[in-house]
mmCIF file of C-alpha atoms and ligand atoms in Angstrom:
data_model
loop_
_atom_site.group_PDB
_atom_site.id
_atom_site.type_symbol
_atom_site.label_atom_id
_atom_site.label_comp_id
_atom_site.label_asym_id
_atom_site.label_seq_id
_atom_site.Cartn_x
_atom_site.Cartn_y
_atom_site.Cartn_z
ATOM 1 C CA UNK A 1 133.008 -244.221 39.833
ATOM 2 C CA UNK A 2 134.306 -244.652 43.393
ATOM 3 C CA UNK A 3 132.261 -246.068 46.194
ATOM 4 C CA UNK A 4 130.633 -243.092 47.942
ATOM 5 C CA UNK A 5 128.781 -242.305 51.154
ATOM 6 C CA UNK A 6 125.160 -241.152 50.934
ATOM 7 C CA UNK A 7 125.973 -237.605 52.082
ATOM 8 C CA UNK A 8 126.244 -235.909 48.703
ATOM 9 C CA UNK A 9 123.515 -238.134 47.199
ATOM 10 C CA UNK A 10 121.060 -236.992 49.857
ATOM 11 C CA UNK A 11 121.981 -233.323 49.565
ATOM 12 C CA UNK A 12 121.380 -233.370 45.806
ATOM 13 C CA UNK A 13 118.182 -235.406 46.184
ATOM 14 C CA UNK A 14 116.775 -232.968 48.720
ATOM 15 C CA UNK A 15 117.534 -230.032 46.472
ATOM 16 C CA UNK A 16 116.129 -231.732 43.365
ATOM 17 C CA UNK A 17 113.095 -233.172 45.196
ATOM 18 C CA UNK A 18 113.748 -236.763 44.130
ATOM 19 C CA UNK A 19 114.763 -239.857 46.090
ATOM 20 C CA UNK A 20 117.502 -242.479 45.934
ATOM 21 C CA UNK A 21 116.515 -246.136 45.696
ATOM 22 C CA UNK A 22 118.021 -248.469 48.278
ATOM 23 C CA UNK A 23 117.726 -252.011 46.984
ATOM 24 C CA UNK A 24 118.353 -255.110 49.103
ATOM 25 C CA UNK A 25 120.897 -257.413 47.469
ATOM 26 C CA UNK A 26 121.333 -261.072 48.350
ATOM 27 C CA UNK A 27 123.126 -262.620 45.379
ATOM 28 C CA UNK A 28 124.946 -261.944 42.105
ATOM 29 C CA UNK A 29 121.847 -261.757 39.917
ATOM 30 C CA UNK A 30 120.233 -259.094 42.103
ATOM 31 C CA UNK A 31 123.457 -257.059 42.259
ATOM 32 C CA UNK A 32 123.774 -257.212 38.462
ATOM 33 C CA UNK A 33 120.108 -256.379 37.878
ATOM 34 C CA UNK A 34 120.334 -253.323 40.135
ATOM 35 C CA UNK A 35 123.662 -251.971 38.809
ATOM 36 C CA UNK A 36 122.638 -252.526 35.171
ATOM 37 C CA UNK A 37 119.463 -250.521 35.749
ATOM 38 C CA UNK A 38 121.257 -247.696 37.591
ATOM 39 C CA UNK A 39 123.927 -247.519 34.878
ATOM 40 C CA UNK A 40 121.415 -247.449 32.029
ATOM 41 C CA UNK A 41 119.434 -244.713 33.804
ATOM 42 C CA UNK A 42 122.549 -242.833 35.020
ATOM 43 C CA UNK A 43 121.137 -242.860 38.531
ATOM 44 C CA UNK A 44 122.884 -242.921 41.894
ATOM 45 C CA UNK A 45 121.950 -246.049 43.830
ATOM 46 C CA UNK A 46 122.304 -247.652 47.252
ATOM 47 C CA UNK A 47 123.036 -251.375 47.472
ATOM 48 C CA UNK A 48 122.013 -252.543 50.909
ATOM 49 C CA UNK A 49 122.519 -255.815 52.723
ATOM 50 C CA UNK A 50 120.665 -257.042 55.778
ATOM 51 C CA UNK A 51 122.313 -259.124 58.506
ATOM 52 C CA UNK A 52 120.459 -262.174 57.165
ATOM 53 C CA UNK A 53 121.721 -261.481 53.630
ATOM 54 C CA UNK A 54 125.233 -261.348 55.106
ATOM 55 C CA UNK A 55 124.595 -264.616 56.959
ATOM 56 C CA UNK A 56 123.273 -266.212 53.766
ATOM 57 C CA UNK A 57 125.920 -265.146 51.249
ATOM 58 C CA UNK A 58 128.884 -264.103 53.411
ATOM 59 C CA UNK A 59 130.071 -260.521 53.793
ATOM 60 C CA UNK A 60 133.162 -261.154 51.660
ATOM 61 C CA UNK A 61 131.151 -262.534 48.728
ATOM 62 C CA UNK A 62 128.618 -259.707 48.845
ATOM 63 C CA UNK A 63 131.321 -257.054 49.190
ATOM 64 C CA UNK A 64 133.473 -258.483 46.393
ATOM 65 C CA UNK A 65 130.568 -258.803 43.961
ATOM 66 C CA UNK A 66 129.312 -255.319 44.750
ATOM 67 C CA UNK A 67 132.790 -253.859 44.274
ATOM 68 C CA UNK A 68 133.061 -255.523 40.854
ATOM 69 C CA UNK A 69 129.666 -254.040 39.971
ATOM 70 C CA UNK A 70 130.881 -250.586 41.030
ATOM 71 C CA UNK A 71 134.151 -250.929 39.108
ATOM 72 C CA UNK A 72 132.164 -251.704 35.969
ATOM 73 C CA UNK A 73 129.823 -248.760 36.307
ATOM 74 C CA UNK A 74 130.082 -244.964 36.199
ATOM 75 C CA UNK A 75 127.304 -244.135 38.684
ATOM 76 C CA UNK A 76 127.754 -243.263 42.383
ATOM 77 C CA UNK A 77 127.029 -246.277 44.573
ATOM 78 C CA UNK A 78 126.846 -246.525 48.378
ATOM 79 C CA UNK A 79 127.125 -249.878 50.154
ATOM 80 C CA UNK A 80 124.839 -249.867 53.162
ATOM 81 C CA UNK A 81 124.042 -252.177 56.070
ATOM 82 C CA UNK A 82 120.257 -252.496 56.376
ATOM 83 C CA UNK A 83 118.770 -252.938 59.883
ATOM 84 C CA UNK A 84 121.991 -253.440 61.806
ATOM 85 C CA UNK A 85 120.841 -254.910 65.095
ATOM 86 C CA UNK A 86 123.841 -254.169 67.311
ATOM 87 C CA UNK A 87 127.196 -252.402 67.478
ATOM 88 C CA UNK A 88 129.177 -255.495 66.443
ATOM 89 C CA UNK A 89 127.473 -256.038 63.085
ATOM 90 C CA UNK A 90 127.840 -252.314 62.316
ATOM 91 C CA UNK A 91 131.544 -252.450 63.182
ATOM 92 C CA UNK A 92 132.018 -255.573 61.071
ATOM 93 C CA UNK A 93 130.479 -253.844 58.039
ATOM 94 C CA UNK A 94 132.377 -250.589 58.578
ATOM 95 C CA UNK A 95 135.630 -252.547 58.829
ATOM 96 C CA UNK A 96 134.717 -254.467 55.655
ATOM 97 C CA UNK A 97 134.390 -251.229 53.656
ATOM 98 C CA UNK A 98 130.678 -250.338 53.783
ATOM 99 C CA UNK A 99 130.187 -246.592 53.341
ATOM 100 C CA UNK A 100 126.952 -246.422 55.317
ATOM 101 C CA UNK A 101 125.334 -248.419 58.113
ATOM 102 C CA UNK A 102 121.931 -248.467 59.721
ATOM 103 C CA UNK A 103 121.709 -249.059 63.430
ATOM 104 C CA UNK A 104 118.124 -250.038 64.106
ATOM 105 C CA UNK A 105 117.605 -249.355 67.785
ATOM 106 C CA UNK A 106 113.850 -248.994 67.353
ATOM 107 C CA UNK A 107 113.105 -252.098 69.380
ATOM 108 C CA UNK A 108 114.788 -250.484 72.386
ATOM 109 C CA UNK A 109 113.397 -247.916 74.729
ATOM 110 C CA UNK A 110 114.114 -244.271 73.632
ATOM 111 C CA UNK A 111 117.205 -243.604 75.800
ATOM 112 C CA UNK A 112 118.731 -246.997 74.999
ATOM 113 C CA UNK A 113 118.162 -246.328 71.283
ATOM 114 C CA UNK A 114 120.027 -243.024 71.721
ATOM 115 C CA UNK A 115 122.969 -244.651 73.547
ATOM 116 C CA UNK A 116 123.332 -247.478 71.012
ATOM 117 C CA UNK A 117 123.016 -245.138 68.012
ATOM 118 C CA UNK A 118 125.553 -242.730 69.515
ATOM 119 C CA UNK A 119 128.088 -245.508 69.989
ATOM 120 C CA UNK A 120 127.741 -246.590 66.355
ATOM 121 C CA UNK A 121 127.913 -242.983 65.119
ATOM 122 C CA UNK A 122 131.162 -242.347 67.034
ATOM 123 C CA UNK A 123 132.852 -245.395 65.506
ATOM 124 C CA UNK A 124 131.397 -244.880 62.012
ATOM 125 C CA UNK A 125 132.322 -241.200 61.813
ATOM 126 C CA UNK A 126 135.876 -241.944 62.926
ATOM 127 C CA UNK A 127 136.123 -244.120 59.785
ATOM 128 C CA UNK A 128 134.328 -241.716 57.411
ATOM 129 C CA UNK A 129 131.149 -243.808 57.347
ATOM 130 C CA UNK A 130 127.627 -242.373 57.694
ATOM 131 C CA UNK A 131 124.831 -243.705 59.907
ATOM 132 C CA UNK A 132 121.085 -244.148 59.445
ATOM 133 C CA UNK A 133 119.076 -244.507 62.649
ATOM 134 C CA UNK A 134 115.431 -245.346 63.313
ATOM 135 C CA UNK A 135 112.882 -243.682 65.561
ATOM 136 C CA UNK A 136 109.405 -245.187 65.817
ATOM 137 C CA UNK A 137 108.515 -248.779 65.014
ATOM 138 C CA UNK A 138 107.371 -250.258 61.713
ATOM 139 C CA UNK A 139 105.030 -253.237 61.741
ATOM 140 C CA UNK A 140 106.121 -256.401 59.911
ATOM 141 C CA UNK A 141 109.045 -258.771 59.762
ATOM 142 C CA UNK A 142 112.670 -257.846 59.300
ATOM 143 C CA UNK A 143 115.252 -260.507 59.990
ATOM 144 C CA UNK A 144 114.146 -262.352 63.117
ATOM 145 C CA UNK A 145 112.299 -259.377 64.567
ATOM 146 C CA UNK A 146 108.544 -259.583 64.117
ATOM 147 C CA UNK A 147 106.720 -256.413 65.137
ATOM 148 C CA UNK A 148 102.956 -256.876 65.325
ATOM 149 C CA UNK A 149 100.617 -254.084 64.198
ATOM 150 C CA UNK A 150 99.735 -253.440 67.848
ATOM 151 C CA UNK A 151 103.384 -252.885 68.780
ATOM 152 C CA UNK A 152 104.128 -250.596 65.871
ATOM 153 C CA UNK A 153 104.272 -246.886 66.679
ATOM 154 C CA UNK A 154 104.585 -243.739 64.596
ATOM 155 C CA UNK A 155 107.634 -241.521 64.906
ATOM 156 C CA UNK A 156 107.075 -238.671 67.340
ATOM 157 C CA UNK A 157 107.963 -235.454 65.441
ATOM 158 C CA UNK A 158 108.720 -233.695 68.736
ATOM 159 C CA UNK A 159 111.313 -236.332 69.656
ATOM 160 C CA UNK A 160 112.941 -236.449 66.212
ATOM 161 C CA UNK A 161 115.121 -233.326 66.465
ATOM 162 C CA UNK A 162 116.334 -234.207 69.971
ATOM 163 C CA UNK A 163 117.140 -237.744 68.816
ATOM 164 C CA UNK A 164 119.152 -236.466 65.846
ATOM 165 C CA UNK A 165 121.040 -233.952 67.991
ATOM 166 C CA UNK A 166 121.801 -236.408 70.762
ATOM 167 C CA UNK A 167 122.938 -239.236 68.463
ATOM 168 C CA UNK A 168 124.662 -237.307 65.646
ATOM 169 C CA UNK A 169 123.117 -239.663 63.066
ATOM 170 C CA UNK A 170 123.186 -238.668 59.380
ATOM 171 C CA UNK A 171 119.701 -239.775 58.313
ATOM 172 C CA UNK A 172 116.552 -240.928 60.053
ATOM 173 C CA UNK A 173 114.195 -243.799 59.235
ATOM 174 C CA UNK A 174 110.668 -242.924 60.262
ATOM 175 C CA UNK A 175 107.457 -244.830 60.910
ATOM 176 C CA UNK A 176 104.477 -243.216 59.159
ATOM 177 C CA UNK A 177 102.411 -246.301 58.367
ATOM 178 C CA UNK A 178 104.589 -248.364 56.027
ATOM 179 C CA UNK A 179 105.558 -251.910 56.992
ATOM 180 C CA UNK A 180 107.936 -254.577 55.735
ATOM 181 C CA UNK A 181 106.865 -257.420 53.470
ATOM 182 C CA UNK A 182 104.052 -258.027 51.004
ATOM 183 C CA UNK A 183 101.049 -257.350 53.262
ATOM 184 C CA UNK A 184 101.120 -253.664 54.087
ATOM 185 C CA UNK A 185 97.434 -252.758 54.228
ATOM 186 C CA UNK A 186 94.274 -254.682 54.917
ATOM 187 C CA UNK A 187 91.945 -252.056 53.405
ATOM 188 C CA UNK A 188 92.659 -248.784 51.673
ATOM 189 C CA UNK A 189 96.346 -247.756 51.812
ATOM 190 C CA UNK A 190 96.960 -244.869 54.170
ATOM 191 C CA UNK A 191 100.190 -243.140 55.158
ATOM 192 C CA UNK A 192 100.490 -240.408 57.808
ATOM 193 C CA UNK A 193 101.785 -237.586 55.632
ATOM 194 C CA UNK A 194 100.782 -235.169 58.383
ATOM 195 C CA UNK A 195 103.408 -236.786 60.638
ATOM 196 C CA UNK A 196 106.002 -236.763 57.852
ATOM 197 C CA UNK A 197 105.354 -233.064 57.266
ATOM 198 C CA UNK A 198 105.869 -232.296 60.955
ATOM 199 C CA UNK A 199 109.067 -234.380 61.128
ATOM 200 C CA UNK A 200 110.536 -232.565 58.099
ATOM 201 C CA UNK A 201 109.531 -229.201 59.540
ATOM 202 C CA UNK A 202 110.812 -229.849 63.069
ATOM 203 C CA UNK A 203 114.111 -231.353 61.882
ATOM 204 C CA UNK A 204 114.747 -228.529 59.396
ATOM 205 C CA UNK A 205 114.773 -230.798 56.371
ATOM 206 C CA UNK A 206 116.988 -233.565 57.807
ATOM 207 C CA UNK A 207 117.411 -236.552 55.393
ATOM 208 C CA UNK A 208 114.455 -238.875 55.937
ATOM 209 C CA UNK A 209 114.357 -242.583 55.013
ATOM 210 C CA UNK A 210 111.256 -244.573 54.142
ATOM 211 C CA UNK A 211 111.394 -248.296 54.885
ATOM 212 C CA UNK A 212 108.790 -250.782 53.726
ATOM 213 C CA UNK A 213 108.394 -248.877 50.461
ATOM 214 C CA UNK A 214 107.726 -251.669 47.968
ATOM 215 C CA UNK A 215 104.594 -251.250 45.879
ATOM 216 C CA UNK A 216 104.099 -255.039 45.730
ATOM 217 C CA UNK A 217 103.732 -254.712 41.967
ATOM 218 C CA UNK A 218 100.355 -256.261 40.987
ATOM 219 C CA UNK A 219 101.680 -257.571 37.657
ATOM 220 C CA UNK A 220 104.345 -259.679 39.396
ATOM 221 C CA UNK A 221 101.962 -260.756 42.109
ATOM 222 C CA UNK A 222 99.592 -262.028 39.443
ATOM 223 C CA UNK A 223 102.453 -263.779 37.646
ATOM 224 C CA UNK A 224 103.466 -265.561 40.875
ATOM 225 C CA UNK A 225 99.905 -266.675 41.522
ATOM 226 C CA UNK A 226 99.318 -267.717 37.897
ATOM 227 C CA UNK A 227 102.359 -269.996 37.865
ATOM 228 C CA UNK A 228 101.773 -271.982 41.039
ATOM 229 C CA UNK A 229 102.283 -269.393 43.794
ATOM 230 C CA UNK A 230 99.778 -268.548 46.492
ATOM 231 C CA UNK A 231 100.144 -264.950 47.692
ATOM 232 C CA UNK A 232 96.556 -263.750 48.084
ATOM 233 C CA UNK A 233 95.596 -260.226 49.161
ATOM 234 C CA UNK A 234 99.104 -258.745 49.188
ATOM 235 C CA UNK A 235 99.203 -254.950 48.870
ATOM 236 C CA UNK A 236 101.994 -252.375 48.800
ATOM 237 C CA UNK A 237 102.446 -248.594 48.735
ATOM 238 C CA UNK A 238 100.728 -246.927 45.766
ATOM 239 C CA UNK A 239 103.131 -245.088 43.491
ATOM 240 C CA UNK A 240 101.495 -241.687 43.994
ATOM 241 C CA UNK A 241 102.197 -241.940 47.735
ATOM 242 C CA UNK A 242 105.867 -242.716 47.088
ATOM 243 C CA UNK A 243 106.108 -239.759 44.718
ATOM 244 C CA UNK A 244 104.544 -237.532 47.355
ATOM 245 C CA UNK A 245 106.989 -238.778 50.019
ATOM 246 C CA UNK A 246 109.898 -237.912 47.683
ATOM 247 C CA UNK A 247 108.519 -234.409 47.178
ATOM 248 C CA UNK A 248 108.185 -233.921 50.925
ATOM 249 C CA UNK A 249 111.727 -234.729 52.049
ATOM 250 C CA UNK A 250 112.179 -238.499 51.901
ATOM 251 C CA UNK A 251 115.574 -238.985 50.257
ATOM 252 C CA UNK A 252 116.033 -242.766 50.594
ATOM 253 C CA UNK A 253 113.386 -245.305 49.632
ATOM 254 C CA UNK A 254 113.928 -248.924 50.720
ATOM 255 C CA UNK A 255 112.737 -251.759 48.524
ATOM 256 C CA UNK A 256 113.258 -255.461 48.957
ATOM 257 C CA UNK A 257 109.881 -257.169 48.528
ATOM 258 C CA UNK A 258 109.493 -255.939 44.922
ATOM 259 C CA UNK A 259 112.841 -257.534 44.030
ATOM 260 C CA UNK A 260 111.813 -260.801 45.688
ATOM 261 C CA UNK A 261 108.508 -260.702 43.868
ATOM 262 C CA UNK A 262 110.041 -259.988 40.441
ATOM 263 C CA UNK A 263 112.622 -262.736 40.885
ATOM 264 C CA UNK A 264 110.125 -265.316 42.148
ATOM 265 C CA UNK A 265 107.544 -264.499 39.460
ATOM 266 C CA UNK A 266 110.127 -264.771 36.731
ATOM 267 C CA UNK A 267 111.527 -268.090 37.947
ATOM 268 C CA UNK A 268 108.052 -269.586 38.445
ATOM 269 C CA UNK A 269 107.030 -268.608 34.906
ATOM 270 C CA UNK A 270 110.248 -269.806 33.297
ATOM 271 C CA UNK A 271 110.178 -273.195 34.995
ATOM 272 C CA UNK A 272 106.483 -273.701 34.247
ATOM 273 C CA UNK A 273 107.176 -272.981 30.577
ATOM 274 C CA UNK A 274 110.392 -275.024 30.351
ATOM 275 C CA UNK A 275 109.593 -278.303 32.062
ATOM 276 C CA UNK A 276 112.712 -280.029 30.740
ATOM 277 C CA UNK A 277 115.263 -277.373 31.743
ATOM 278 C CA UNK A 278 118.045 -277.932 34.272
ATOM 279 C CA UNK A 279 120.214 -275.011 33.178
ATOM 280 C CA UNK A 280 120.119 -272.572 36.086
ATOM 281 C CA UNK A 281 121.434 -269.786 33.841
ATOM 282 C CA UNK A 282 118.173 -269.854 31.931
ATOM 283 C CA UNK A 283 115.873 -268.950 34.789
ATOM 284 C CA UNK A 284 118.344 -266.913 36.844
ATOM 285 C CA UNK A 285 119.282 -264.918 33.736
ATOM 286 C CA UNK A 286 115.667 -264.137 32.994
ATOM 287 C CA UNK A 287 115.069 -263.174 36.645
ATOM 288 C CA UNK A 288 118.062 -260.823 36.491
ATOM 289 C CA UNK A 289 116.578 -259.152 33.389
ATOM 290 C CA UNK A 290 113.209 -258.662 35.084
ATOM 291 C CA UNK A 291 114.866 -257.154 38.175
ATOM 292 C CA UNK A 292 116.733 -254.758 35.875
ATOM 293 C CA UNK A 293 113.487 -253.724 34.170
ATOM 294 C CA UNK A 294 111.735 -253.319 37.506
ATOM 295 C CA UNK A 295 114.529 -251.116 38.911
ATOM 296 C CA UNK A 296 114.539 -249.005 35.719
ATOM 297 C CA UNK A 297 110.807 -248.401 36.198
ATOM 298 C CA UNK A 298 111.349 -247.461 39.845
ATOM 299 C CA UNK A 299 114.144 -245.027 38.987
ATOM 300 C CA UNK A 300 112.085 -243.343 36.257
ATOM 301 C CA UNK A 301 108.563 -243.434 37.654
ATOM 302 C CA UNK A 302 108.888 -243.593 41.451
ATOM 303 C CA UNK A 303 112.225 -242.092 42.468
ATOM 304 C CA UNK A 304 112.948 -239.625 39.663
ATOM 305 C CA UNK A 305 116.687 -240.217 40.119
ATOM 306 C CA UNK A 306 117.454 -240.830 36.425
ATOM 307 C CA UNK A 307 120.187 -238.643 34.907
ATOM 308 C CA UNK A 308 121.148 -237.286 38.333
ATOM 309 C CA UNK A 309 124.804 -238.368 38.610
HETATM 310 O O1 LIG B 1 113.705 -254.797 56.054
HETATM 311 C C1 LIG B 1 113.932 -255.964 55.823
HETATM 312 C C2 LIG B 1 114.469 -256.380 54.519
HETATM 313 O O2 LIG B 1 113.425 -256.759 53.672
HETATM 314 C C3 LIG B 1 115.490 -257.449 54.703
HETATM 315 O O3 LIG B 1 114.923 -258.701 54.857
HETATM 316 O O4 LIG B 1 116.249 -259.614 56.740
HETATM 317 O O5 LIG B 1 114.972 -261.124 55.239
HETATM 318 O O6 LIG B 1 117.014 -259.973 54.423
HETATM 319 P P1 LIG B 1 115.844 -259.925 55.362
HETATM 320 P P1 LIG B 2 109.801 -253.756 51.618
HETATM 321 O O1 LIG B 2 109.468 -255.019 52.353
HETATM 322 O O2 LIG B 2 108.601 -252.907 51.435
HETATM 323 O O3 LIG B 2 110.487 -254.025 50.320
HETATM 324 O O4 LIG B 2 110.806 -252.914 52.526
HETATM 325 C C1 LIG B 2 112.189 -253.183 52.510
HETATM 326 C C2 LIG B 2 112.935 -252.465 53.561
HETATM 327 O O5 LIG B 2 112.455 -251.581 54.234
HETATM 328 C C3 LIG B 2 114.319 -252.871 53.761
HETATM 329 O O6 LIG B 2 114.904 -252.219 54.829
HETATM 330 ZN ZN1 LIG B 3 113.513 -251.816 56.423
#
């Protein structure tokens, strides 16, 4: 299956009222876990890489491994830049063959966000690449940007349509109460579905993206803590809320923390149970299998994108 943009994926998802999983990939095991799951479930999938993933592994390594994964699969895959911070990183990824980029201008003032997004859209569209933009600010940490809860702000539904029209972006990441990382809520989880409803209504069903959408799977959290970790009080988005978001017009659901958690839990357990091992293929192989299982569960029970190729 050729590398695709997210355009057709999103159109079908909107019609079918399901969502596409966008999984952050940082190394070979994660790429293999994600593609194996998508292939087994016959689900479209987005492999996304953050600027710090690119810094860690190298754009050429990540691109080459992802292309091999795509060549060995029959499902539609988009390669996406997650949280592009400036025009240059977006251009670098577009030139390297990504089919989709995110320009995250949310830290800028509204008009600056528009100008920056517009510049990326013009370049991307001239190369057949689609662009995700962000309006509103999520709390939490992404790359080196740390947005405190006080600085976070919900997306203004009245601004959303104007922003889309002025920038020409292809999808919009919104802030409705999710945040990045493992600590999303202090008390009872709460998302502003009223704001999401207004955004969908005012933008006439424009493709909406939900960041910070990991559920911080309790089973893996417990496994981390049981085998020497210390991640107390972490909490993610309950599955029923993610299902509801998918029904309401969210077509792309971003998950990174759940992959990190599955991988870390698996490695902690394996090493604790095999004190004499030095074969990295043992624990990395097991971690890859757990990521695959986790992504299969997401596709079936959260996204509903199985058998949708
Ligand atoms: O949204 C942020 C993602 O979890 C990426 O995290 O910048 O540490 O790779 P990262
Ligand atoms: P999580 O931290 O909830 O996995 O969110 C990831 C994300 O939004 C990547 O862009
Ligand atoms: Zn994000």
